Protein backbone atom coordinates (compact mmCIF):
# COMPACT_ATOMS: atom_id res chain seq x y z
CA UNK A 1 0.00 0.00 0.00
CA UNK A 2 1.60 3.25 -1.09
CA UNK A 3 2.03 6.33 1.08
CA UNK A 4 0.02 8.24 -1.51
CA UNK A 5 -2.96 5.86 -1.18
CA UNK A 6 -2.79 6.11 2.61
CA UNK A 7 -2.62 9.92 2.53
CA UNK A 8 -5.55 10.05 0.09
CA UNK A 9 -7.81 7.96 2.32
CA UNK A 10 -6.82 9.97 5.41
CA UNK A 11 -7.69 13.17 3.53
CA UNK A 12 -11.03 11.69 2.39
CA UNK A 13 -11.88 10.74 5.97
CA UNK A 14 -11.03 14.21 7.26
CA UNK A 15 -13.19 15.78 4.54
CA UNK A 16 -16.10 13.47 5.36
CA UNK A 17 -15.84 14.33 9.05
CA UNK A 18 -15.96 18.03 8.17
CA UNK A 19 -19.02 17.44 5.94
CA UNK A 20 -20.77 15.54 8.71
CA UNK A 21 -19.89 18.30 11.15
CA UNK A 22 -19.00 15.72 13.78
CA UNK A 23 -18.17 17.34 17.07
CA UNK A 24 -14.52 17.33 18.10
CA UNK A 25 -15.77 15.77 21.35
CA UNK A 26 -16.94 12.77 19.32
CA UNK A 27 -13.45 12.14 17.96
CA UNK A 28 -10.99 10.47 20.26
CA UNK A 29 -7.56 11.86 21.13
CA UNK A 30 -4.87 11.04 18.58
CA UNK A 31 -2.35 8.33 19.39
CA UNK A 32 1.40 8.77 19.60
CA UNK A 33 4.16 6.37 18.52
CA UNK A 34 4.53 4.93 22.03
CA UNK A 35 0.80 4.08 22.21
CA UNK A 36 0.90 2.43 18.77
CA UNK A 37 3.95 0.42 19.82
CA UNK A 38 2.14 -0.72 22.98
CA UNK A 39 -0.89 -1.76 20.92
CA UNK A 40 1.29 -3.75 18.50
CA UNK A 41 2.95 -5.46 21.44
CA UNK A 42 -0.36 -6.33 23.08
CA UNK A 43 -1.75 -7.71 19.80
CA UNK A 44 1.52 -9.52 18.93
CA UNK A 45 1.28 -8.21 15.36
CA UNK A 46 1.56 -4.76 13.82
CA UNK A 47 -1.46 -2.60 13.16
CA UNK A 48 -1.53 -1.80 9.40
CA UNK A 49 0.15 1.44 8.33
CA UNK A 50 -3.06 3.03 7.05
CA UNK A 51 -4.85 2.45 10.35
CA UNK A 52 -1.86 3.80 12.28
CA UNK A 53 -2.02 6.95 10.16
CA UNK A 54 -5.72 7.38 10.90
CA UNK A 55 -5.20 6.89 14.64
CA UNK A 56 -2.34 9.39 14.65
CA UNK A 57 -3.69 11.96 12.21
CA UNK A 58 -7.48 11.86 12.79
CA UNK A 59 -8.11 10.26 16.18
CA UNK A 60 -8.35 7.04 18.15
CA UNK A 61 -11.62 5.97 16.53
CA UNK A 62 -15.14 7.37 16.69
CA UNK A 63 -15.42 8.17 12.98
CA UNK A 64 -16.25 6.06 9.96
CA UNK A 65 -18.94 3.61 8.85
CA UNK A 66 -21.59 2.01 11.05
CA UNK A 67 -20.92 3.01 14.68
CA UNK A 68 -17.44 4.36 13.86
CA UNK A 69 -14.00 2.82 13.81
CA UNK A 70 -13.01 1.25 17.09
CA UNK A 71 -10.00 2.81 18.73
CA UNK A 72 -7.01 1.04 20.13
CA UNK A 73 -6.46 0.96 23.89
CA UNK A 74 -8.68 3.56 25.51
CA UNK A 75 -10.22 4.73 22.24
CA UNK A 76 -13.70 4.60 20.74
CA UNK A 77 -15.55 1.51 21.96
CA UNK A 78 -18.41 -0.76 20.96
CA UNK A 79 -21.75 -0.84 22.81
CA UNK A 80 -20.16 -3.02 25.51
CA UNK A 81 -17.36 -0.54 26.14
CA UNK A 82 -14.66 -2.56 24.34
CA UNK A 83 -12.05 -0.97 22.09
CA UNK A 84 -10.54 -2.86 19.11
CA UNK A 85 -7.93 -4.66 21.20
CA UNK A 86 -10.47 -5.69 23.83
CA UNK A 87 -12.86 -6.98 21.14
CA UNK A 88 -9.97 -8.89 19.56
CA UNK A 89 -9.04 -10.47 22.90
CA UNK A 90 -12.69 -11.25 23.66
CA UNK A 91 -13.23 -12.95 20.29
CA UNK A 92 -9.99 -14.90 20.68
CA UNK A 93 -10.60 -16.02 24.28
CA UNK A 94 -11.22 -19.72 24.73
CA UNK A 95 -14.52 -20.59 26.31
CA UNK A 96 -18.03 -21.67 25.64
CA UNK A 97 -19.71 -18.30 25.28
CA UNK A 98 -22.80 -19.10 23.20
CA UNK A 99 -22.83 -15.59 21.77
CA UNK A 100 -19.51 -16.24 20.02
CA UNK A 101 -20.58 -19.46 18.36
CA UNK A 102 -18.15 -22.24 17.46
CA UNK A 103 -15.71 -20.38 15.22
CA UNK A 104 -12.73 -18.59 16.65
CA UNK A 105 -11.47 -15.40 15.07
CA UNK A 106 -8.08 -15.97 13.39
CA UNK A 107 -5.22 -14.31 15.22
CA UNK A 108 -4.38 -11.86 12.43
CA UNK A 109 -7.86 -10.35 12.02
CA UNK A 110 -8.38 -7.15 13.97
CA UNK A 111 -11.98 -6.02 14.61
CA UNK A 112 -12.06 -2.35 13.66
CA UNK A 113 -15.74 -1.50 13.40
CA UNK A 114 -18.91 -2.63 15.16
CA UNK A 115 -22.00 -3.02 12.98
CA UNK A 116 -24.32 -3.95 15.84
CA UNK A 117 -25.77 -7.29 17.00
CA UNK A 118 -22.30 -8.75 17.58
CA UNK A 119 -21.22 -8.23 13.96
CA UNK A 120 -17.79 -6.71 13.39
CA UNK A 121 -15.76 -5.52 10.44
CA UNK A 122 -12.23 -6.88 10.68
CA UNK A 123 -9.05 -6.27 8.72
CA UNK A 124 -6.41 -8.81 7.79
CA UNK A 125 -3.28 -7.45 9.41
CA UNK A 126 -1.08 -9.93 7.50
CA UNK A 127 -2.27 -8.68 4.13
CA UNK A 128 -0.39 -5.70 2.65
CA UNK A 129 -3.75 -4.23 1.58
CA UNK A 130 -5.46 -4.98 4.93
CA UNK A 131 -8.34 -6.87 3.28
CA UNK A 132 -11.70 -6.32 5.00
CA UNK A 133 -13.74 -9.19 6.45
CA UNK A 134 -17.13 -9.33 8.12
CA UNK A 135 -17.49 -11.44 11.25
CA UNK A 136 -21.02 -12.50 12.16
CA UNK A 137 -21.19 -15.04 15.00
CA UNK A 138 -24.94 -15.54 14.48
CA UNK A 139 -24.40 -17.32 11.16
CA UNK A 140 -24.40 -21.11 11.27
CA UNK A 141 -21.75 -21.28 8.55
CA UNK A 142 -19.35 -18.78 7.04
CA UNK A 143 -19.22 -16.58 10.12
CA UNK A 144 -16.19 -14.92 8.57
CA UNK A 145 -16.57 -13.61 5.01
CA UNK A 146 -14.16 -11.56 2.95
CA UNK A 147 -15.41 -8.44 1.23
CA UNK A 148 -12.44 -8.70 -1.11
CA UNK A 149 -11.82 -4.98 -0.59
CA UNK A 150 -8.64 -3.41 0.75
CA UNK A 151 -9.24 -1.29 3.84
CA UNK A 152 -8.38 1.93 1.99
CA UNK A 153 -11.05 1.19 -0.64
CA UNK A 154 -13.62 0.16 1.98
CA UNK A 155 -13.05 3.35 3.98
CA UNK A 156 -12.86 5.54 0.86
CA UNK A 157 -16.29 4.17 -0.20
CA UNK A 158 -17.72 5.49 3.08
CA UNK A 159 -15.82 8.78 2.91
CA UNK A 160 -16.73 9.57 -0.73
GROMACS .gro file of C-alpha atoms in nm:
model
  160
    1UNK     CA    1   0.000   0.000   0.000
    2UNK     CA    2   0.160   0.325  -0.109
    3UNK     CA    3   0.203   0.633   0.108
    4UNK     CA    4   0.002   0.824  -0.151
    5UNK     CA    5  -0.296   0.586  -0.118
    6UNK     CA    6  -0.279   0.611   0.261
    7UNK     CA    7  -0.262   0.992   0.253
    8UNK     CA    8  -0.555   1.005   0.009
    9UNK     CA    9  -0.781   0.796   0.232
   10UNK     CA   10  -0.682   0.997   0.541
   11UNK     CA   11  -0.769   1.317   0.353
   12UNK     CA   12  -1.103   1.169   0.239
   13UNK     CA   13  -1.188   1.074   0.597
   14UNK     CA   14  -1.103   1.421   0.726
   15UNK     CA   15  -1.319   1.578   0.454
   16UNK     CA   16  -1.610   1.347   0.536
   17UNK     CA   17  -1.584   1.433   0.905
   18UNK     CA   18  -1.596   1.803   0.817
   19UNK     CA   19  -1.902   1.744   0.594
   20UNK     CA   20  -2.077   1.554   0.871
   21UNK     CA   21  -1.989   1.830   1.115
   22UNK     CA   22  -1.900   1.572   1.378
   23UNK     CA   23  -1.817   1.734   1.707
   24UNK     CA   24  -1.452   1.733   1.810
   25UNK     CA   25  -1.577   1.577   2.135
   26UNK     CA   26  -1.694   1.277   1.932
   27UNK     CA   27  -1.345   1.214   1.796
   28UNK     CA   28  -1.099   1.047   2.026
   29UNK     CA   29  -0.756   1.186   2.113
   30UNK     CA   30  -0.487   1.104   1.858
   31UNK     CA   31  -0.235   0.833   1.939
   32UNK     CA   32   0.140   0.877   1.960
   33UNK     CA   33   0.416   0.637   1.852
   34UNK     CA   34   0.453   0.493   2.203
   35UNK     CA   35   0.080   0.408   2.221
   36UNK     CA   36   0.090   0.243   1.877
   37UNK     CA   37   0.395   0.042   1.982
   38UNK     CA   38   0.214  -0.072   2.298
   39UNK     CA   39  -0.089  -0.176   2.092
   40UNK     CA   40   0.129  -0.375   1.850
   41UNK     CA   41   0.295  -0.546   2.144
   42UNK     CA   42  -0.036  -0.633   2.308
   43UNK     CA   43  -0.175  -0.771   1.980
   44UNK     CA   44   0.152  -0.952   1.893
   45UNK     CA   45   0.128  -0.821   1.536
   46UNK     CA   46   0.156  -0.476   1.382
   47UNK     CA   47  -0.146  -0.260   1.316
   48UNK     CA   48  -0.153  -0.180   0.940
   49UNK     CA   49   0.015   0.144   0.833
   50UNK     CA   50  -0.306   0.303   0.705
   51UNK     CA   51  -0.485   0.245   1.035
   52UNK     CA   52  -0.186   0.380   1.228
   53UNK     CA   53  -0.202   0.695   1.016
   54UNK     CA   54  -0.572   0.738   1.090
   55UNK     CA   55  -0.520   0.689   1.464
   56UNK     CA   56  -0.234   0.939   1.465
   57UNK     CA   57  -0.369   1.196   1.221
   58UNK     CA   58  -0.748   1.186   1.279
   59UNK     CA   59  -0.811   1.026   1.618
   60UNK     CA   60  -0.835   0.704   1.815
   61UNK     CA   61  -1.162   0.597   1.653
   62UNK     CA   62  -1.514   0.737   1.669
   63UNK     CA   63  -1.542   0.817   1.298
   64UNK     CA   64  -1.625   0.606   0.996
   65UNK     CA   65  -1.894   0.361   0.885
   66UNK     CA   66  -2.159   0.201   1.105
   67UNK     CA   67  -2.092   0.301   1.468
   68UNK     CA   68  -1.744   0.436   1.386
   69UNK     CA   69  -1.400   0.282   1.381
   70UNK     CA   70  -1.301   0.125   1.709
   71UNK     CA   71  -1.000   0.281   1.873
   72UNK     CA   72  -0.701   0.104   2.013
   73UNK     CA   73  -0.646   0.096   2.389
   74UNK     CA   74  -0.868   0.356   2.551
   75UNK     CA   75  -1.022   0.473   2.224
   76UNK     CA   76  -1.370   0.460   2.074
   77UNK     CA   77  -1.555   0.151   2.196
   78UNK     CA   78  -1.841  -0.076   2.096
   79UNK     CA   79  -2.175  -0.084   2.281
   80UNK     CA   80  -2.016  -0.302   2.551
   81UNK     CA   81  -1.736  -0.054   2.614
   82UNK     CA   82  -1.466  -0.256   2.434
   83UNK     CA   83  -1.205  -0.097   2.209
   84UNK     CA   84  -1.054  -0.286   1.911
   85UNK     CA   85  -0.793  -0.466   2.120
   86UNK     CA   86  -1.047  -0.569   2.383
   87UNK     CA   87  -1.286  -0.698   2.114
   88UNK     CA   88  -0.997  -0.889   1.956
   89UNK     CA   89  -0.904  -1.047   2.290
   90UNK     CA   90  -1.269  -1.125   2.366
   91UNK     CA   91  -1.323  -1.295   2.029
   92UNK     CA   92  -0.999  -1.490   2.068
   93UNK     CA   93  -1.060  -1.602   2.428
   94UNK     CA   94  -1.122  -1.972   2.473
   95UNK     CA   95  -1.452  -2.059   2.631
   96UNK     CA   96  -1.803  -2.167   2.564
   97UNK     CA   97  -1.971  -1.830   2.528
   98UNK     CA   98  -2.280  -1.910   2.320
   99UNK     CA   99  -2.283  -1.559   2.177
  100UNK     CA  100  -1.951  -1.624   2.002
  101UNK     CA  101  -2.058  -1.946   1.836
  102UNK     CA  102  -1.815  -2.224   1.746
  103UNK     CA  103  -1.571  -2.038   1.522
  104UNK     CA  104  -1.273  -1.859   1.665
  105UNK     CA  105  -1.147  -1.540   1.507
  106UNK     CA  106  -0.808  -1.597   1.339
  107UNK     CA  107  -0.522  -1.431   1.522
  108UNK     CA  108  -0.438  -1.186   1.243
  109UNK     CA  109  -0.786  -1.035   1.202
  110UNK     CA  110  -0.838  -0.715   1.397
  111UNK     CA  111  -1.198  -0.602   1.461
  112UNK     CA  112  -1.206  -0.235   1.366
  113UNK     CA  113  -1.574  -0.150   1.340
  114UNK     CA  114  -1.891  -0.263   1.516
  115UNK     CA  115  -2.200  -0.302   1.298
  116UNK     CA  116  -2.432  -0.395   1.584
  117UNK     CA  117  -2.577  -0.729   1.700
  118UNK     CA  118  -2.230  -0.875   1.758
  119UNK     CA  119  -2.122  -0.823   1.396
  120UNK     CA  120  -1.779  -0.671   1.339
  121UNK     CA  121  -1.576  -0.552   1.044
  122UNK     CA  122  -1.223  -0.688   1.068
  123UNK     CA  123  -0.905  -0.627   0.872
  124UNK     CA  124  -0.641  -0.881   0.779
  125UNK     CA  125  -0.328  -0.745   0.941
  126UNK     CA  126  -0.108  -0.993   0.750
  127UNK     CA  127  -0.227  -0.868   0.413
  128UNK     CA  128  -0.039  -0.570   0.265
  129UNK     CA  129  -0.375  -0.423   0.158
  130UNK     CA  130  -0.546  -0.498   0.493
  131UNK     CA  131  -0.834  -0.687   0.328
  132UNK     CA  132  -1.170  -0.632   0.500
  133UNK     CA  133  -1.374  -0.919   0.645
  134UNK     CA  134  -1.713  -0.933   0.812
  135UNK     CA  135  -1.749  -1.144   1.125
  136UNK     CA  136  -2.102  -1.250   1.216
  137UNK     CA  137  -2.119  -1.504   1.500
  138UNK     CA  138  -2.494  -1.554   1.448
  139UNK     CA  139  -2.440  -1.732   1.116
  140UNK     CA  140  -2.440  -2.111   1.127
  141UNK     CA  141  -2.175  -2.128   0.855
  142UNK     CA  142  -1.935  -1.878   0.704
  143UNK     CA  143  -1.922  -1.658   1.012
  144UNK     CA  144  -1.619  -1.492   0.857
  145UNK     CA  145  -1.657  -1.361   0.501
  146UNK     CA  146  -1.416  -1.156   0.295
  147UNK     CA  147  -1.541  -0.844   0.123
  148UNK     CA  148  -1.244  -0.870  -0.111
  149UNK     CA  149  -1.182  -0.498  -0.059
  150UNK     CA  150  -0.864  -0.341   0.075
  151UNK     CA  151  -0.924  -0.129   0.384
  152UNK     CA  152  -0.838   0.193   0.199
  153UNK     CA  153  -1.105   0.119  -0.064
  154UNK     CA  154  -1.362   0.016   0.198
  155UNK     CA  155  -1.305   0.335   0.398
  156UNK     CA  156  -1.286   0.554   0.086
  157UNK     CA  157  -1.629   0.417  -0.020
  158UNK     CA  158  -1.772   0.549   0.308
  159UNK     CA  159  -1.582   0.878   0.291
  160UNK     CA  160  -1.673   0.957  -0.073
   0.00000   0.00000   0.00000
